[in-house]
PDB file of C-alpha atoms in Angstrom:
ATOM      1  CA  UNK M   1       0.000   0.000   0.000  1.00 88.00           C
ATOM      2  CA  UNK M   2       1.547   3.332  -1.090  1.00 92.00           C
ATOM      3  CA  UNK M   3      -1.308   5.389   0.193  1.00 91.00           C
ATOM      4  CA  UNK M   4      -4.455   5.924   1.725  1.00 90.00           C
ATOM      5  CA  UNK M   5      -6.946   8.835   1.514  1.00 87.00           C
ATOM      6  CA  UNK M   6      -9.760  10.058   4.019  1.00 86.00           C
ATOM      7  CA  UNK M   7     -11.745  13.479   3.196  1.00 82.00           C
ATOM      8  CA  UNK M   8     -14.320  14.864   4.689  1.00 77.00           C
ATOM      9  CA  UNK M   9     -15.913  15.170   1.035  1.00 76.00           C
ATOM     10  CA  UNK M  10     -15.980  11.383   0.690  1.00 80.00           C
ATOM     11  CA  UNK M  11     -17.623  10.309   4.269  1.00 82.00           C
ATOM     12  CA  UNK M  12     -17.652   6.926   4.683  1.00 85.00           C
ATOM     13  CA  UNK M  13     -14.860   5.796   2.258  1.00 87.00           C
ATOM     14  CA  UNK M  14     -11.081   5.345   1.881  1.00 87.00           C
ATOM     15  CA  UNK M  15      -9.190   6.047  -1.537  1.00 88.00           C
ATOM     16  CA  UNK M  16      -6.430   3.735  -1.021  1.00 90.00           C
ATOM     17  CA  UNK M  17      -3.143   3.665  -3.877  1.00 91.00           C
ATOM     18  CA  UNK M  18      -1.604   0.136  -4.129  1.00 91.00           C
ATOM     19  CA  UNK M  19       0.293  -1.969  -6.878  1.00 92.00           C
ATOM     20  CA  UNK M  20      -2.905  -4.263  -7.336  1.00 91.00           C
ATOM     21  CA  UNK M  21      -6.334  -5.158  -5.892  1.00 90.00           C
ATOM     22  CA  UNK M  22      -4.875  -8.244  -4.460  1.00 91.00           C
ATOM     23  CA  UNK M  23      -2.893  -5.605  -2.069  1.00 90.00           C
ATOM     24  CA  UNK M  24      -5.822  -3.778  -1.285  1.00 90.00           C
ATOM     25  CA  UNK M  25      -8.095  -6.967  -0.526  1.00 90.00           C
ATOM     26  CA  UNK M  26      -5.000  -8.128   2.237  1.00 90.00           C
ATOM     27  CA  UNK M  27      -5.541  -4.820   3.818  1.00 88.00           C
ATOM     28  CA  UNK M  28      -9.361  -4.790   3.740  1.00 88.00           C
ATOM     29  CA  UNK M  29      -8.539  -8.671   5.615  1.00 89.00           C
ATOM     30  CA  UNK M  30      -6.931  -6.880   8.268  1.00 86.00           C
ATOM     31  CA  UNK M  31      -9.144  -3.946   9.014  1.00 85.00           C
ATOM     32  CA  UNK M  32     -12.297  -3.667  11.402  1.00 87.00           C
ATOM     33  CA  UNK M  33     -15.628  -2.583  10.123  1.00 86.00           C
ATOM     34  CA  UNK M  34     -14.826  -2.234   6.674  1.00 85.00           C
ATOM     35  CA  UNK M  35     -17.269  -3.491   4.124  1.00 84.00           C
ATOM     36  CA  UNK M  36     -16.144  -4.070   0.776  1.00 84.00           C
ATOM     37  CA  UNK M  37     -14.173  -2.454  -2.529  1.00 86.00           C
ATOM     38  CA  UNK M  38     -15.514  -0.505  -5.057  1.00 87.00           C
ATOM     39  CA  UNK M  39     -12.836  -1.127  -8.093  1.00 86.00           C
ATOM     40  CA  UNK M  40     -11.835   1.566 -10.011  1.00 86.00           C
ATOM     41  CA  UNK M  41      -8.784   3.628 -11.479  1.00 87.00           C
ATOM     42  CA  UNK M  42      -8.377   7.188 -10.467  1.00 86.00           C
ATOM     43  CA  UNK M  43      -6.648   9.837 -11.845  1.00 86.00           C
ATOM     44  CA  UNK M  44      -4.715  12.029 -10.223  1.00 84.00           C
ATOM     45  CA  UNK M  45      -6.692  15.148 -12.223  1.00 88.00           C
ATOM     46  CA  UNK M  46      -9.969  14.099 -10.716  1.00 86.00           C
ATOM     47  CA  UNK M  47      -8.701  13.568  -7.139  1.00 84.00           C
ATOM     48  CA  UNK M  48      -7.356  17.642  -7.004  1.00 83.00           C
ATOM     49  CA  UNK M  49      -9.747  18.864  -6.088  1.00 79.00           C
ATOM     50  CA  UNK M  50      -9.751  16.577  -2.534  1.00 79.00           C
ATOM     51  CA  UNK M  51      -6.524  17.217  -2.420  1.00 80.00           C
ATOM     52  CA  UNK M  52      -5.996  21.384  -2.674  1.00 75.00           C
ATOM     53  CA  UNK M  53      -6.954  22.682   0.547  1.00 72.00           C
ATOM     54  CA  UNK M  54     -10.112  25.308   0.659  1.00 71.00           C
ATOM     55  CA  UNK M  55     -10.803  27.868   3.233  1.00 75.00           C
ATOM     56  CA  UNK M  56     -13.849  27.185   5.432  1.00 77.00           C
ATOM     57  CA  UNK M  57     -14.919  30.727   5.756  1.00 78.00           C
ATOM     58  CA  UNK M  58     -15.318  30.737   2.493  1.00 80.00           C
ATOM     59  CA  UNK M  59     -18.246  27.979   2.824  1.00 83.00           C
ATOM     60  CA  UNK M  60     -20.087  29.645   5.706  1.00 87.00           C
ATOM     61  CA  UNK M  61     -23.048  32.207   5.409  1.00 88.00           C
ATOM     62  CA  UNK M  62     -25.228  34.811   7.207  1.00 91.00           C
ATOM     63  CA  UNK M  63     -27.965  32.710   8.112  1.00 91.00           C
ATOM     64  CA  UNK M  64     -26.366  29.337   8.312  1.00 92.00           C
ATOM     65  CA  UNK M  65     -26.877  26.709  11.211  1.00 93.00           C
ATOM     66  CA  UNK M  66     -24.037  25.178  12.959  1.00 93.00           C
ATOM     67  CA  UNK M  67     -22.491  23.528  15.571  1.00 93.00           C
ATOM     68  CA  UNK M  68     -20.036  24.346  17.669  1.00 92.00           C
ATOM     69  CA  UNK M  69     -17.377  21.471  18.159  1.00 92.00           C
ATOM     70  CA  UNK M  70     -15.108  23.460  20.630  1.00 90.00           C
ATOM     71  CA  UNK M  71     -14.468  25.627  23.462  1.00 88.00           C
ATOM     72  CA  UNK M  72     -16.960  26.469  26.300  1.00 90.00           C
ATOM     73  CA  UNK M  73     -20.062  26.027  23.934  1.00 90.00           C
ATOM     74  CA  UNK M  74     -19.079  22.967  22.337  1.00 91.00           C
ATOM     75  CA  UNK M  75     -22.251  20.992  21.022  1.00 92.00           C
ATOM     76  CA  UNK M  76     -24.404  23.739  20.729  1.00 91.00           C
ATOM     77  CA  UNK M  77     -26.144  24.826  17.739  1.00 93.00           C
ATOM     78  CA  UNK M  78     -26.215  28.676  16.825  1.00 94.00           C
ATOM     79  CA  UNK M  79     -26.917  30.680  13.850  1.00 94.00           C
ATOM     80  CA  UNK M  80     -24.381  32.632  11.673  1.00 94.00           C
ATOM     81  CA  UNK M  81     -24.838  36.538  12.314  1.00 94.00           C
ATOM     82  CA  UNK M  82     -21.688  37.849  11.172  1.00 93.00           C
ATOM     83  CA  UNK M  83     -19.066  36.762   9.133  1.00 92.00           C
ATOM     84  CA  UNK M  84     -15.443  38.508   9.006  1.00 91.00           C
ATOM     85  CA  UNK M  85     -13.312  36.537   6.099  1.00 88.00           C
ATOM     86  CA  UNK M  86     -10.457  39.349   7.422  1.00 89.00           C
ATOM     87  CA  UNK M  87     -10.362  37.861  10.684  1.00 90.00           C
ATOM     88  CA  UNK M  88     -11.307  34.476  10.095  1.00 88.00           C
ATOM     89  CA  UNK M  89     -13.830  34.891  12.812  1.00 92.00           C
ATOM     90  CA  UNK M  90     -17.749  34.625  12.667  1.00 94.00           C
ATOM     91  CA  UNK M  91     -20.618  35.491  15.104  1.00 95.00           C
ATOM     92  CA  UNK M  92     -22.951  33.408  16.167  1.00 94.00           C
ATOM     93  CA  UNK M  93     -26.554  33.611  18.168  1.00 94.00           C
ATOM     94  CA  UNK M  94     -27.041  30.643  20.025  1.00 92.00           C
ATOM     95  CA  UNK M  95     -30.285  28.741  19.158  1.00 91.00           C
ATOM     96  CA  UNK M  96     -30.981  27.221  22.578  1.00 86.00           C
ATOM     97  CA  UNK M  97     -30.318  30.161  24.821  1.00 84.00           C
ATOM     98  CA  UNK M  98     -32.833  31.934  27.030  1.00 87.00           C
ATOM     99  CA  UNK M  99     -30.982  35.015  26.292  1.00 88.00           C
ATOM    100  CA  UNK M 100     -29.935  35.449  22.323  1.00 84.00           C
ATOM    101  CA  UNK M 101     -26.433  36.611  22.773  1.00 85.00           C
ATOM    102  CA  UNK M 102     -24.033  36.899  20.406  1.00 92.00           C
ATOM    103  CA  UNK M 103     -20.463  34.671  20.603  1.00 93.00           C
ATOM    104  CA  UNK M 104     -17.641  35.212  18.080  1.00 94.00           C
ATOM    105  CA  UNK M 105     -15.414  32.102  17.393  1.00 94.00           C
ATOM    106  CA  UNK M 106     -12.489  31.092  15.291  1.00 91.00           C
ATOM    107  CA  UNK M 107     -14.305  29.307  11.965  1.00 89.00           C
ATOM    108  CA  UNK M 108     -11.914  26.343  12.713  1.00 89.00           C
ATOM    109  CA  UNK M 109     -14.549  26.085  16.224  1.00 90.00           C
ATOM    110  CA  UNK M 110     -17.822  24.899  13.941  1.00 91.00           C
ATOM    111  CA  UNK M 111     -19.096  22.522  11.551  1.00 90.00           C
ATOM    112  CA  UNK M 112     -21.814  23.582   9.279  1.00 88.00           C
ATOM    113  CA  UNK M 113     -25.246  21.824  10.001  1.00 89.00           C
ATOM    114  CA  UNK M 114     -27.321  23.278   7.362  1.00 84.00           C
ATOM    115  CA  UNK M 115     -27.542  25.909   4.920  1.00 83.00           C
ATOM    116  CA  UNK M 116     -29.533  29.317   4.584  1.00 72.00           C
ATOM    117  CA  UNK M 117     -31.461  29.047   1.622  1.00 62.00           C
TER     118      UNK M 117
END
């Protein structure tokens, strides 16, 4: 095995670069909960785009729900306010709270839950 792959773009699956299948199948052998291959040839063209990193703040939104997955609020859910691509920072109404007030947190703090449409 040369390499193996995990993105968050591909949940649930492993790109893995080997000589041959048989390779691949020995590791598979070895390895808890995993379920199968799906055969293919990739290029490395189509796998760029996994591979170039991408700035979160540029994928979150007024309006957006997420979840915070650090610090002193971790696991709550809160709704975008503010965004500041300068700072890298966004602010965020809590969803839960009695009192709406508003946190600002590193981007690198929450995961996206949904969408504003």
């Amino acid at each position: 095995i040369y390499s193996i792959l995990a993105t968050e773009d591909l949940k649930g699956y492993l790109l893995v670069e080997a000589p041959n299948r048989g390779a691949v199948e020995d590791l598979i052998r070895k390895t808890f909960k995993v379920k199968g291959i799906v055969p293919g040839e990739s290029t490395i063209e189509e796998l760029d785009h996994l591979l170039s990193p991408h700035k979160i703040i540029d994928s979150i939104d007024k309006g957006n729900i997420v979840e915070l997955i650090s610090g002193p609020f971790k696991g709550e859910r809160a709704r975008v306010m503010r965004v500041d691509k300068h700072k890298e920072e966004i602010t965020l109404e809590l969803i839960d709270a009695a009192v709406p007030i508003p946190v600002t947190v590193g981007v690198e703090q929450v995961k996206i839950i949904s969408k504003s449409s």
